[in-house]
CSV table of C-alpha atoms and ligand atoms in Angstrom, one decimal:
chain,number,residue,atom,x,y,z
A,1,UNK,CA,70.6,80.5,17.0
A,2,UNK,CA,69.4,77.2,17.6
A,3,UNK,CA,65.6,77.6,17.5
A,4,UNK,CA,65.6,79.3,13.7
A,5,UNK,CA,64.8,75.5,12.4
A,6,UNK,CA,61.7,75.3,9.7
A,7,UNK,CA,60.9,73.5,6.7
A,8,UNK,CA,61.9,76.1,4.1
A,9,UNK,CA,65.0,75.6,1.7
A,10,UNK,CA,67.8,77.5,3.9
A,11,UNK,CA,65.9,76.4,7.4
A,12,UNK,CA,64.3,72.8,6.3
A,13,UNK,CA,65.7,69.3,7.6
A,14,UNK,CA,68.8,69.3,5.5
A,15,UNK,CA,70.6,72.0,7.4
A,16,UNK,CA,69.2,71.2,11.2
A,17,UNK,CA,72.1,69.0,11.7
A,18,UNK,CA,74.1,72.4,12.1
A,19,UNK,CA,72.5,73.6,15.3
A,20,UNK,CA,71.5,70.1,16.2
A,21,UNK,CA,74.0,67.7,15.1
A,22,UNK,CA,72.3,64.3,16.1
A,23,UNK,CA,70.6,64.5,13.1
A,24,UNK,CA,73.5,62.4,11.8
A,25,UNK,CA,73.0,59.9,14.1
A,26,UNK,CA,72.1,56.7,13.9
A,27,UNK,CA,68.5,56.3,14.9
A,28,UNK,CA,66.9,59.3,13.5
A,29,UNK,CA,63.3,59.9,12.6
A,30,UNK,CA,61.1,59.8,10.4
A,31,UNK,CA,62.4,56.7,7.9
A,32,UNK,CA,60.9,54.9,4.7
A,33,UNK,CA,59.2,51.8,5.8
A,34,UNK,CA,59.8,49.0,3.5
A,35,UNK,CA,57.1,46.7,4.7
A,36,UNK,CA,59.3,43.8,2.3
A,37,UNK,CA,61.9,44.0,4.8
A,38,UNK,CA,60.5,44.2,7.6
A,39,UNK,CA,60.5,41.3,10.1
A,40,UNK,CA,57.4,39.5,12.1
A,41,UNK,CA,58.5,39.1,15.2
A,42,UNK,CA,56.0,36.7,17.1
A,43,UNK,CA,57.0,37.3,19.9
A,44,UNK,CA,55.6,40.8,20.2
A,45,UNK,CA,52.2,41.5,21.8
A,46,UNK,CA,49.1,43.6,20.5
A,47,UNK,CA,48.9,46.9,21.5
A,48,UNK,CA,46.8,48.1,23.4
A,49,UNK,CA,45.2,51.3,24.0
A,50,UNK,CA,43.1,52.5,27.2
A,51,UNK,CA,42.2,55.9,26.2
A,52,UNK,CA,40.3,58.3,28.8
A,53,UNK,CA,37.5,60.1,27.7
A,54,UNK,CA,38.1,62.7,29.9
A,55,UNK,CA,41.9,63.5,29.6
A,56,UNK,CA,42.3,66.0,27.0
A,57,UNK,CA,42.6,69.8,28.0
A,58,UNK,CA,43.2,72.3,25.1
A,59,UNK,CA,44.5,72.7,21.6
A,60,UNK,CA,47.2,75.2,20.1
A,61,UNK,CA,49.1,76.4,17.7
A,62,UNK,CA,53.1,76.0,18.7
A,63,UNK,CA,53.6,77.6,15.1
A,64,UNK,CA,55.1,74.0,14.0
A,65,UNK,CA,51.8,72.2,14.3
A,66,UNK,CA,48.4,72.1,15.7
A,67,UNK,CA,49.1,70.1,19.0
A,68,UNK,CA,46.1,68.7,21.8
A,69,UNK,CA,47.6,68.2,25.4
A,70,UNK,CA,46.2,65.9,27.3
A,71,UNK,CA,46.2,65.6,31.5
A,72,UNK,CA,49.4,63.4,32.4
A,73,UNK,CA,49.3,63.7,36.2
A,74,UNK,CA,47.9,59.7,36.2
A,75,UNK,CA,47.6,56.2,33.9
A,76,UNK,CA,44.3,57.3,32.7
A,77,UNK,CA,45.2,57.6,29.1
A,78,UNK,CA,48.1,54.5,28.2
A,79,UNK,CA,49.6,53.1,25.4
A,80,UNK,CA,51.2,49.9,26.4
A,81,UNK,CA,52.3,46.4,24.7
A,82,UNK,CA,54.0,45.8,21.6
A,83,UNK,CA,57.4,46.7,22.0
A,84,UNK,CA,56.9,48.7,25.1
A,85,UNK,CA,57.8,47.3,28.6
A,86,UNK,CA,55.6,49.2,30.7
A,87,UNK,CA,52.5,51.8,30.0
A,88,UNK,CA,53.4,54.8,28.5
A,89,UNK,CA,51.5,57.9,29.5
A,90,UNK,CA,49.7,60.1,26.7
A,91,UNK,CA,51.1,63.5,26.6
A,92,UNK,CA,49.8,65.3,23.4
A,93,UNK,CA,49.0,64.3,19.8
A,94,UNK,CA,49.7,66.5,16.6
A,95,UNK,CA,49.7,66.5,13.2
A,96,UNK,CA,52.3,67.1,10.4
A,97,UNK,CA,50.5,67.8,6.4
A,98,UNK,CA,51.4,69.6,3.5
A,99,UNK,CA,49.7,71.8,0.9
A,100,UNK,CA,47.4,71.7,-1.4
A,101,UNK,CA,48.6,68.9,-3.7
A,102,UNK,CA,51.1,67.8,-1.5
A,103,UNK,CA,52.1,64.9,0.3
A,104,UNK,CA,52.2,65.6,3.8
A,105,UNK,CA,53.3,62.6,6.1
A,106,UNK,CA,56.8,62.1,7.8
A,107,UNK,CA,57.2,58.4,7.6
A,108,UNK,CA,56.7,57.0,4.3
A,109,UNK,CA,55.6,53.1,3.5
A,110,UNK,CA,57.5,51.7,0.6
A,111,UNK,CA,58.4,54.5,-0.9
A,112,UNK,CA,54.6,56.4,-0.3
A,113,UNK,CA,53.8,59.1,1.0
A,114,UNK,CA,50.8,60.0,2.9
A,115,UNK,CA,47.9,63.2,3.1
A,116,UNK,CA,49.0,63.5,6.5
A,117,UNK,CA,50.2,62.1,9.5
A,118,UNK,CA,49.1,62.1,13.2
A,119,UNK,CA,51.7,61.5,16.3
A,120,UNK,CA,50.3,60.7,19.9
A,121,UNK,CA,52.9,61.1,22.1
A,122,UNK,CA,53.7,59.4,25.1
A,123,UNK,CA,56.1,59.3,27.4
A,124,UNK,CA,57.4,56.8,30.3
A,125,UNK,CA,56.2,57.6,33.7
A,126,UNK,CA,57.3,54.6,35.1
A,127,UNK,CA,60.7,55.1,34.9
A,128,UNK,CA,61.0,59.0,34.4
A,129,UNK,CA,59.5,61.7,36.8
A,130,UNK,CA,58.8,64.1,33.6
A,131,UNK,CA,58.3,64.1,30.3
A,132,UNK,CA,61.6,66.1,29.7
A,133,UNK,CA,63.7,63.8,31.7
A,134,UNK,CA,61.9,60.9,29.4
A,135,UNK,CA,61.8,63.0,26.3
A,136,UNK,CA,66.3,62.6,26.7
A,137,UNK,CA,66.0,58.7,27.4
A,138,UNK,CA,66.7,55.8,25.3
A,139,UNK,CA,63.5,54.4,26.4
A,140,UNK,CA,61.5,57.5,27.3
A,141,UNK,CA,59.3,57.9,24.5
A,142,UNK,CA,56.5,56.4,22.9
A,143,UNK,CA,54.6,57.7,19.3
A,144,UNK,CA,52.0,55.7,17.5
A,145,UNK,CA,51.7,57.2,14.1
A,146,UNK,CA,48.6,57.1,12.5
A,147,UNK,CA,48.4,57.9,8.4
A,148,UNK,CA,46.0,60.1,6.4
A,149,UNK,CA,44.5,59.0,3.3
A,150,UNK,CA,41.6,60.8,1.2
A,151,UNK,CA,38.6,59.1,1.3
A,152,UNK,CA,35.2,59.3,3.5
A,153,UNK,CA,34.6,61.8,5.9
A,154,UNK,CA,36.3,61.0,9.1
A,155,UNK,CA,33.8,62.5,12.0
A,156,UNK,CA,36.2,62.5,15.1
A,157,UNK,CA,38.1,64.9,13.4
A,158,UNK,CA,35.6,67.4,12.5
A,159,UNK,CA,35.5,68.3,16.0
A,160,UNK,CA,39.2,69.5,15.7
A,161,UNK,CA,38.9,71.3,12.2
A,162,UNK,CA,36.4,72.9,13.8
A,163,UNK,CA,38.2,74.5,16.5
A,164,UNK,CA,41.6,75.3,14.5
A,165,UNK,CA,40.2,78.9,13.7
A,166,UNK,CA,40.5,79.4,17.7
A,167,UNK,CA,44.2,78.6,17.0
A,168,UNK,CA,44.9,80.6,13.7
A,169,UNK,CA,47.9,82.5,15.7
A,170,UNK,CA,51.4,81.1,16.5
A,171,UNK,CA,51.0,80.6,20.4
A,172,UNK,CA,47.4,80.8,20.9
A,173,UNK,CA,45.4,78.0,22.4
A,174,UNK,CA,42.4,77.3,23.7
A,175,UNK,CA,40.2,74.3,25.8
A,176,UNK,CA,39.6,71.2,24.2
A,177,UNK,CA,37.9,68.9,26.7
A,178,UNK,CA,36.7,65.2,26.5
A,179,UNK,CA,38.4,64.8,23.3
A,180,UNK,CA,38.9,60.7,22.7
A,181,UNK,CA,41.5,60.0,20.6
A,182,UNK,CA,39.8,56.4,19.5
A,183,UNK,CA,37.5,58.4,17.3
A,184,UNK,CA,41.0,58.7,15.1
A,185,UNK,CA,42.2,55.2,14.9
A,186,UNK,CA,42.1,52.8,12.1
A,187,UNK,CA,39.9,49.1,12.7
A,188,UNK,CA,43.0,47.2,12.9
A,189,UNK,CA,46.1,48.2,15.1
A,190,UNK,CA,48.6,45.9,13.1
A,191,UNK,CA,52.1,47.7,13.5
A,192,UNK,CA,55.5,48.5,12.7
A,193,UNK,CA,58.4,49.7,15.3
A,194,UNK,CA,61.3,50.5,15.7
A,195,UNK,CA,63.6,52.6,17.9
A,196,UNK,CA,64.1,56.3,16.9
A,197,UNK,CA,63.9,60.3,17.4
A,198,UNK,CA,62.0,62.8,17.3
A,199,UNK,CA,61.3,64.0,14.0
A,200,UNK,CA,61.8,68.1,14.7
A,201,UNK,CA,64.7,69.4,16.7
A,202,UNK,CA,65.8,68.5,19.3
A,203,UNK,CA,65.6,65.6,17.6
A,204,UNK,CA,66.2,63.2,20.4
A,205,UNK,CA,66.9,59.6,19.8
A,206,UNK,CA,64.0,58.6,22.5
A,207,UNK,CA,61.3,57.6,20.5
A,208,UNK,CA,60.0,54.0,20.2
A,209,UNK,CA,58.1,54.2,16.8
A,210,UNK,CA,54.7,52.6,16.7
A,211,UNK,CA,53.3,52.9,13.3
A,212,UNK,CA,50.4,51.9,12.3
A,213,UNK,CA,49.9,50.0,8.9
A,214,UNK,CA,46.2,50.6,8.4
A,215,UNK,CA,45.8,54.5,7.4
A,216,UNK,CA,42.3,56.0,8.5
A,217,UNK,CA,40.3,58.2,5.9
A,218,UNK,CA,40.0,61.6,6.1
A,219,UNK,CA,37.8,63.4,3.5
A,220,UNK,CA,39.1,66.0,1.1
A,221,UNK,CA,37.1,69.0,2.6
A,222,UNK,CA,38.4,68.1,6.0
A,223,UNK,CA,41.9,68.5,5.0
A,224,UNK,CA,41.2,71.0,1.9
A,225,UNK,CA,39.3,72.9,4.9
A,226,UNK,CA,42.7,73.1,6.8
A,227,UNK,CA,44.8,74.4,3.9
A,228,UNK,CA,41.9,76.8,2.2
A,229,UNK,CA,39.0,77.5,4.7
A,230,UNK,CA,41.7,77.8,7.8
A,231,UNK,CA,44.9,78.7,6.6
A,232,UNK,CA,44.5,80.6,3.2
A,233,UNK,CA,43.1,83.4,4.2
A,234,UNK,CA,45.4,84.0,7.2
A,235,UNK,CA,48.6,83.1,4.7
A,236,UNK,CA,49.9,86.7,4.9
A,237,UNK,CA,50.0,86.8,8.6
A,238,UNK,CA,52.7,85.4,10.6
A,239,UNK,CA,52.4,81.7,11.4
A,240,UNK,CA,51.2,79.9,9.0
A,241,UNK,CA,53.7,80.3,7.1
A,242,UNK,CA,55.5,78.4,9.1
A,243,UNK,CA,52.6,76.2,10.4
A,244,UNK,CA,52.2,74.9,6.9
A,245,UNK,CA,55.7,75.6,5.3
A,246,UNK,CA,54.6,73.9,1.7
A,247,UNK,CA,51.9,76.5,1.1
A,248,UNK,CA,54.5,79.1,0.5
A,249,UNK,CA,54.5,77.4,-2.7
A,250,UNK,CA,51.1,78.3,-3.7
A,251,UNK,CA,51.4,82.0,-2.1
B,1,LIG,C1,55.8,68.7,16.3
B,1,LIG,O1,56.6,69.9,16.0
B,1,LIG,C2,55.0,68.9,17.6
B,1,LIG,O2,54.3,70.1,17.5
B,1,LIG,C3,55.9,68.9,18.8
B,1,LIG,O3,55.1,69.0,20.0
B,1,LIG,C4,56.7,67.6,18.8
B,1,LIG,O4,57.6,67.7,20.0
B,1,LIG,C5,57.5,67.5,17.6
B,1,LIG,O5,56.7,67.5,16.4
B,1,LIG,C6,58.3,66.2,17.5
B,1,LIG,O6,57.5,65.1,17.8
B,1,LIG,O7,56.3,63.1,17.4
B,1,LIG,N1,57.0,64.4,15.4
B,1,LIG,S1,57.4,63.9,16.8
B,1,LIG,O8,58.7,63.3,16.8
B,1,LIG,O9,56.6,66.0,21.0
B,1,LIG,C7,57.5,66.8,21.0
B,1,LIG,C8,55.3,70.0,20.9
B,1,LIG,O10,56.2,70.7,20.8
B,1,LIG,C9,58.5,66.9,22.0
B,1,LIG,C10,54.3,70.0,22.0
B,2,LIG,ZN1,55.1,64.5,14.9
């Protein structure tokens, strides 16, 4: 077994701790933030972010999400600061949503949940000489976590919406060049963090959680456009089903 895992109600996150039982442990991802207990450390730094233009290669569907890589043979594209010791290298960023009416981030804020949520995902090249080797280290990993609102039209991410029918299929993917992920950040990069996992199985404890506390506005017809335009239509066909598990509700 072992890679059956999903979000459905015999497969979904109550049950993965059978085939992967860290899921009782003790740093596990995603969490509720309560912003009223959380403390200001002053002695943290900014974060900083020195985003390529040029890094990004293609986009796909891994049937869980809708993931962009990004080149990772050099520094170009960084996350460093804040809690982190050294620059952590960009890997890939993805998304996690729900369906139509649904609430579709991991990581909620006092109790709130989000449209959506986006994870760029680094890892720690300094130390480790891959992103597996990082992706099983205390320290190896690094995920800002961006949330999705309603609201204006955000116009970075048309240019992804507008490629996802190139990805309808479980496994397909496709290039997706000179993609800069600044186009998807909020104004201000106030934080939380703490130490965590991964949020789908394996569900390493390796994560350092960067979470940002300003969401950025996505309109309803870019997100609508993901669960009707995109994925409606293609509902009957193998992935999506499990690309956007909560629509099975509206099947
Ligand atoms: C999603 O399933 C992504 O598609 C995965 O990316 C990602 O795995 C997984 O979430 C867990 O990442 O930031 N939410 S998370 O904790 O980044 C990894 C891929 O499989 C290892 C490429
Ligand atoms: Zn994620």
């Amino acid at each position: 077994t072992g890679n059956q895992w999903g979000y459905g109600e015999e497969d979904g996150p109550s049950s993965w701790y059978k085939d992967y039982p860290i899921a009782e442990g003790a740093r596990q991802s995603p969490i509720n933030i309560a912003p009223e207990e959380a403390v200001y450390d002053h002695g943290l730094p900014p974060i900083s972010l020195h985003y390529d233009n040029c890094t990004s290669t293609n986009i796909s569907n891994n049937g869980h999400s809708v993931v962009v890589e990004f080149d990772d043979v050099d520094d170009r594209s960084v996350i460093q600061g804040g809690p982190l010791e050294n620059a952590y290298r960009l890997k890939q960023f993805h998304f996690h949503w729900g369906g139509k009416g649904c609430h579709g981030s991991e990581h909620t804020v006092a109790g709130k949940t989000y449209t959506s949520e986006l994870h760029l995902v680094h890892w720690n090249a300094a130390k480790y000489s891959s992103f597996a080797e990082a992706a099983v280290a205390p320290d190896g990993l690094a995920v800002l976590g961006v949330f999705l609102e309603i609201g204006d039209e955000r116009g970075g991410l048309n240019k992804i919406t507008d490629s996802l029918y190139m990805v309808k299929f479980k496994g397909t993917v496709t290039d997706f060049r000179d993609f800069n992920p600044n186009c998807l950040l909020p104004s201000s990069l106030k934080y939380w963090t703490y130490p965590g996992s991964l949020t789908t199985p394996p569900l390493y404890e390796s994560v350092t959680w960067i979470v940002l506390t300003e969401p950025i506005c996505v309109s309803e017809k870019q997100v609508g456009g993901w669960v009707y335009g995109w994925v409606y239509g293609y509902l009957l066909s193998d992935v999506l089903i499990y690309l956007l598990p909560k629509l099975i509700n509206y099947n």
